[in-house]
XYZ file of C-alpha atoms in Angstrom:
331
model
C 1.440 -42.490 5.583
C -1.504 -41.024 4.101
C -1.533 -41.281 -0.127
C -0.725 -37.819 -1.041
C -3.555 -36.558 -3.999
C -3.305 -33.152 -6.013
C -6.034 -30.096 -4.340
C -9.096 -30.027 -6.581
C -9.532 -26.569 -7.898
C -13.009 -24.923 -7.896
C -13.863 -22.142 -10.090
C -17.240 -20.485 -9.891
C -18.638 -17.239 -11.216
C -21.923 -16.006 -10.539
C -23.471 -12.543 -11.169
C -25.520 -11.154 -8.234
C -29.252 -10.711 -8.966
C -30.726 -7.053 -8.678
C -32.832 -8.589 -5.683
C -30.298 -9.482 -3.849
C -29.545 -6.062 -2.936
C -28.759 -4.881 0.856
C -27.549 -8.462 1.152
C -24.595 -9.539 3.260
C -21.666 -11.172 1.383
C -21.078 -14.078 3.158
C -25.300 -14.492 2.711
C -25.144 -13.651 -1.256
C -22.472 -16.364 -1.417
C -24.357 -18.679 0.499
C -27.434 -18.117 -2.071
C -25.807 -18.522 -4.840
C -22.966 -21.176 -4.392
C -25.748 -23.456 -2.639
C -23.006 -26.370 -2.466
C -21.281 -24.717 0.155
C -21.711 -24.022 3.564
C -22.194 -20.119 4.794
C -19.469 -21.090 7.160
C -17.111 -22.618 5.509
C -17.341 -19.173 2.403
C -17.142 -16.878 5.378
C -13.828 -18.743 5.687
C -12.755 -18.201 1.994
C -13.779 -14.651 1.959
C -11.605 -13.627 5.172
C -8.546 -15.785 2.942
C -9.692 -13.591 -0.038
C -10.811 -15.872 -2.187
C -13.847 -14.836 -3.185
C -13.847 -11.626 -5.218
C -16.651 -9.053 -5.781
C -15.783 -7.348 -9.541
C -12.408 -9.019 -9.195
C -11.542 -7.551 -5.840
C -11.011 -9.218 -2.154
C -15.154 -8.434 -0.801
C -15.179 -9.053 3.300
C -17.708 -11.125 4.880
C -19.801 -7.770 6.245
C -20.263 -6.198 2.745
C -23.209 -4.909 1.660
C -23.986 -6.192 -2.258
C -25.958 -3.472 -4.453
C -27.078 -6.108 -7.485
C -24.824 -6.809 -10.554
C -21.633 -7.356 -9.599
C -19.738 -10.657 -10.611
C -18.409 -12.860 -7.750
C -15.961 -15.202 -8.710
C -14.880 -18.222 -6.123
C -11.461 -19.951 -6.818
C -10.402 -22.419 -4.258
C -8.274 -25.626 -3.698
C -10.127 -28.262 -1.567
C -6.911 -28.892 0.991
C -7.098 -31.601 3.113
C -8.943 -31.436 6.085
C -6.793 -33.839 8.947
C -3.432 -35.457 9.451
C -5.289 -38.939 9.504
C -3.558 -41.949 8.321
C -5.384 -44.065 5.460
C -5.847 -48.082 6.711
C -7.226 -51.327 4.831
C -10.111 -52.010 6.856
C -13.159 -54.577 5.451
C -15.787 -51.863 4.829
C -19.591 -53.278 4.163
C -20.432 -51.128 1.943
C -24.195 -51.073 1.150
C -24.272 -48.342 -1.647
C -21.817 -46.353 -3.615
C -21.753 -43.323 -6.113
C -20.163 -40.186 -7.019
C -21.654 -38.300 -4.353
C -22.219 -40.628 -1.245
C -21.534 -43.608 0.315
C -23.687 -45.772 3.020
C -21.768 -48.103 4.936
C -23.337 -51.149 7.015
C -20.769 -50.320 10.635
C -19.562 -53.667 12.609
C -20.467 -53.443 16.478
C -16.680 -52.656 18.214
C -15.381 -50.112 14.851
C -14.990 -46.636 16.180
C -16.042 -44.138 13.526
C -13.706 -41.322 14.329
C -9.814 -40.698 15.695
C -9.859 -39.592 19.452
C -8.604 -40.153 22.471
C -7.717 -43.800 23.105
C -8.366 -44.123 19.146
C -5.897 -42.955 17.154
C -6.432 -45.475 14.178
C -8.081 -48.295 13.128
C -11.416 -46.411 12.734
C -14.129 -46.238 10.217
C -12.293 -42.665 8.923
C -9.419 -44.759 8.562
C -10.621 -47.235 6.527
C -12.658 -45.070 4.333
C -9.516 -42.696 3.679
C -7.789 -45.742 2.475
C -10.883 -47.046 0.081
C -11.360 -43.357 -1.286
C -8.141 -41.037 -1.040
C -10.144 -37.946 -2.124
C -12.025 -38.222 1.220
C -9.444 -35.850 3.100
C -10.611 -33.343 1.055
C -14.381 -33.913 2.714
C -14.710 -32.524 6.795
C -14.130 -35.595 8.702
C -13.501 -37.549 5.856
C -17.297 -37.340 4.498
C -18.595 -38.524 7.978
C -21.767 -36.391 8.819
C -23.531 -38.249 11.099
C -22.030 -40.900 13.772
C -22.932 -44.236 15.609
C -21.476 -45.446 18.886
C -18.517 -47.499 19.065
C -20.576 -50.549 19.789
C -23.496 -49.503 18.378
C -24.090 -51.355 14.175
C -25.657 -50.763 11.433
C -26.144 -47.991 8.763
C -24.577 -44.785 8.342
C -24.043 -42.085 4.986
C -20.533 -40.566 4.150
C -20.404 -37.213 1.515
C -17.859 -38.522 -1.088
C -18.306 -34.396 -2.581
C -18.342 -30.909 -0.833
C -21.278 -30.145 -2.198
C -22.706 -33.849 -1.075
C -21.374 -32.957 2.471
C -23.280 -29.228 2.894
C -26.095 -31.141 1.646
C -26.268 -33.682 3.706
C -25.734 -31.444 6.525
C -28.439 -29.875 6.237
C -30.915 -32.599 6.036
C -29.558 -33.920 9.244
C -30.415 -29.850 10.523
C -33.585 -30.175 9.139
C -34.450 -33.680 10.376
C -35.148 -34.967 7.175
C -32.472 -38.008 6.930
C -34.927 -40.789 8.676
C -33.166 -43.228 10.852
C -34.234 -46.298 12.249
C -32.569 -48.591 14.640
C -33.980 -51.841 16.423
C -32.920 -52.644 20.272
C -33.830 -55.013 23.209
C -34.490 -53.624 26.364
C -35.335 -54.383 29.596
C -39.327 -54.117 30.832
C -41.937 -54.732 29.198
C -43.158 -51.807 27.545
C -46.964 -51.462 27.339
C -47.172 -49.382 24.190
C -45.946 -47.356 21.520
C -44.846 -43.767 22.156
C -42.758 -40.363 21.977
C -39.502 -39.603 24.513
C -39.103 -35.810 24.226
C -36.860 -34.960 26.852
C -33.332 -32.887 26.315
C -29.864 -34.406 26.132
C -27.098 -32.858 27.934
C -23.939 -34.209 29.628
C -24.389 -36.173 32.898
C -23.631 -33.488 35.358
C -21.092 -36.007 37.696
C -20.307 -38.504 35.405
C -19.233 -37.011 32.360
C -18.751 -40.050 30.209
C -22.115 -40.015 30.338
C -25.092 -38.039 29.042
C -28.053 -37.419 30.669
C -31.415 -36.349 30.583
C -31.467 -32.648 31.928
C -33.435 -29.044 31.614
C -30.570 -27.727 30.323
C -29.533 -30.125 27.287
C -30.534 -29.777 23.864
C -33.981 -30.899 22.575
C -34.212 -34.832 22.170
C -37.322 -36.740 20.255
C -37.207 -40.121 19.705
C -40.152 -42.377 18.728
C -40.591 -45.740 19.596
C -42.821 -49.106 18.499
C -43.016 -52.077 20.416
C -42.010 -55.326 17.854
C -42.275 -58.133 20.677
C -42.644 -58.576 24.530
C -41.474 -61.277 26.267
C -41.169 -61.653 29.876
C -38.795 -59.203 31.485
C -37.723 -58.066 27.825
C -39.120 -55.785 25.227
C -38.452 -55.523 21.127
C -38.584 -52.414 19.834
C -38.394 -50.005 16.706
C -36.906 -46.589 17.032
C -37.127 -43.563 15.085
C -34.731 -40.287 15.944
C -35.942 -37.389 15.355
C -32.965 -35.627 16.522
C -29.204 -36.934 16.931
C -27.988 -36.250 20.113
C -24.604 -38.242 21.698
C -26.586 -41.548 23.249
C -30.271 -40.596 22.606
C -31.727 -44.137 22.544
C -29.419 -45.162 25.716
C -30.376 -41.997 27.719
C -33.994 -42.111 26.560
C -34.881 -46.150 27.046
C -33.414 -45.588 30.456
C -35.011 -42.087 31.166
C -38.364 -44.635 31.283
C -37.577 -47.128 33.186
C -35.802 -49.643 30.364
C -32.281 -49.671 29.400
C -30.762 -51.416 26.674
C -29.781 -54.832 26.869
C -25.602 -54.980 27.455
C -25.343 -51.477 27.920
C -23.259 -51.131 31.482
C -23.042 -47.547 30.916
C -26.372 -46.723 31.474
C -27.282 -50.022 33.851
C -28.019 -52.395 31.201
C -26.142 -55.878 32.912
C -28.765 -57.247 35.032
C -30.047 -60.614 33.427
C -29.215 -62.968 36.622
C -31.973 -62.059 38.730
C -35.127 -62.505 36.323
C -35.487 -66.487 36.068
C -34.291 -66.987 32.520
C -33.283 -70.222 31.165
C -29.049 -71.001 31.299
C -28.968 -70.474 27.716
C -30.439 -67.022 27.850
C -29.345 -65.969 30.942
C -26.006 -66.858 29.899
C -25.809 -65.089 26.951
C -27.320 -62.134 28.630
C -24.466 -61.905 30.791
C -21.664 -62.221 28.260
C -23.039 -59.909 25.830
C -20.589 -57.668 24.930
C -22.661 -54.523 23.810
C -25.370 -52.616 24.061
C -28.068 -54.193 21.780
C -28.872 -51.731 19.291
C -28.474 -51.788 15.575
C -29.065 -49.317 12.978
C -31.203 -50.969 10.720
C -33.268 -48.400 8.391
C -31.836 -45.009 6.808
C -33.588 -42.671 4.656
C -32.788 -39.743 2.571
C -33.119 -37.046 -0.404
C -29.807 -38.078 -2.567
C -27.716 -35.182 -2.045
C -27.716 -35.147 -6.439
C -30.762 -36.245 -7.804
C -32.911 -35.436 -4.810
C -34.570 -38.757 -5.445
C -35.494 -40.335 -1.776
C -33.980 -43.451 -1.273
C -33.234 -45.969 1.544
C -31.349 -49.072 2.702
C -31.843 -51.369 5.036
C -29.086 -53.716 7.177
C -30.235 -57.118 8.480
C -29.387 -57.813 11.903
C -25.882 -58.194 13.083
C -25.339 -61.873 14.323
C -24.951 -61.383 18.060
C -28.073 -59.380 18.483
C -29.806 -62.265 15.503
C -29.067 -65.408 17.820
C -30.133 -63.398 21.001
C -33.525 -62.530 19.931
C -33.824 -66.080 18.733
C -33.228 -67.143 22.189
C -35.733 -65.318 23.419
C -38.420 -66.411 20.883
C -37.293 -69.901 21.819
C -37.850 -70.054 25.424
C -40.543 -70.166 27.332
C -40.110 -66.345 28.394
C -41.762 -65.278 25.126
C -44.474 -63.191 25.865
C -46.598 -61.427 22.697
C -45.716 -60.754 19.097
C -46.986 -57.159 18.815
C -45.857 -55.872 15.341
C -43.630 -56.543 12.285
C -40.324 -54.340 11.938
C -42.097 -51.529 10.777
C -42.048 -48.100 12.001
């Protein structure tokens, strides 16, 4: 059962400047209760929580200048998820935020055919006050089988925060992935992401998806195999599987998007059988950078390799299908 905690009560009071006048409410609040999200106060002033010279205001209200808004909430939890020990790499840790280096196979979020047993579990269990967060603190997501790094809001305010450096594409991720091809050169995908119009497990690249940028950097070629260096620009559901295989080079172990077809390019037994029992697709998270949600400091961590996509790559340097050394893991 999840750990029952007492609601944390917030009490703010702020006095509307003059120049806010002809303002919306739900806008005045947004200004000056920065830690919150417009949408989630438009959701406290329709409960009548925030008042405007201690009266109910509604979210449509004009402000004149000089009244006192006062905000008094509980922070209620926000699911019915159960809290689980799971091991939890956890890379960095403070009041506000917490980066976590995610296992290929953990499922970050309840859903069908997942009830449990996922990263939201586990981090309810390590930090209780989480259920107070949306989604337990997660803000951003990787794929089931997808590792490496991702940032969980420990605060509201960290959360809104957050949020909004994701909205204004300022948290910098990196990820590293084998693909199929060689790819000649470094480069830009920008091509929207919608879902697959037949299969719709699938996404897809399409006119009417939403805008997709990814940026790439060739590491290593070898032959029939490239080594490369992402950077998203945007987050969309599978942007680095639907992109790599949008030009001609899907990731290595990806079945979803065509990514099982080592038998046919005249590998060595080792690598070609290791090719065809990978279980995943090989892509790892390995770089993540943003503006602490408190200080404002930038900061970033880095996660080594996972050891499945480690001993592949070494394969492939070892052989005799190793092509060019093009770069160091750099972006």
């Amino acid at each position: 059962m999840p750990r029952e905690t007492a609601p944390a009560r917030v009490t703010l009071r702020q006095q509307v400047p003059r120049e806010l006048g002809g303002w919306r409410l739900d806008q005045t609040a947004a200004h000056l209760f920065a830690d919150y999200s417009r949408a989630r106060l438009q959701i406290w002033i329709r409960r009548g929580l925030l008042l405007v010279d201690q009266r109910p205001g509604k979210v449509r209200d004009k402000v004149v200048g000089g009244e006192w808004l006062e905000l008094c909430v509980e922070e209620t939890p926000q699911g019915q998820w159960r809290a689980q020990a799971l091991a939890l790499d956890i890379v960095h840790e403070d009041d506000a935020i917490l980066v976590i280096n995610k296992p290929p196979g953990l499922v970050v979020h309840p859903g069908a055919g997942n009830p449990d047993q996922t990263l939201l579990n586990g981090l309810l269990h390590h930090c209780p006050d989480l259920e107070n967060i949306p989604r337990a603190g997660i803000v951003h997501r990787l794929d089931k089988d997808t590792s490496g790094l991702l940032v969980v809001a420990k605060t509201l305010s960290a959360h809104n925060k957050l949020v909004q450096q994701l909205k204004d594409r300022s948290v910098s991720r990196y990820y590293l992935c084998l693909v199929y091809g060689q790819v000649e050169e470094d480069g830009s995908i920008d091509a929207p992401i919608g879902r697959h119009p037949q299969a719709r497990v699938r996404m897809a690249v399409t006119a009417s998806g939403k805008p997709a940028v990814s940026h790439y950097r060739v590491l290593e070629r070898f032959a029939g195999f490239s080594y490369l260096s992402v950077k998203l620009e945007t987050g969309r559901t599978h942007q680095i599987r639907v992109h790599m295989t949008h030009i001609g080079h899907p990731l290595v172990g990806d079945p979803l998007y065509r990514g099982q077809r080592s038998q046919a390019l005249g590998l060595s037994d080792a690598l070609a059988a290791t090719l065809s029992s990978f279980p995943r697709q090989a892509l790892h998270a390995y770089r993540l950078a943003l503006d602490h949600p408190e200080t404002g400091l930038r900061i970033q961590w880095q996660a080594p390799l996972p050891t499945d996509m480690a001993e592949l790559l070494a394969l492939m340097r070892g052989g005799d299908n190793t092509s060019e050394n093009v770069a160091t893991e750099r972006v």
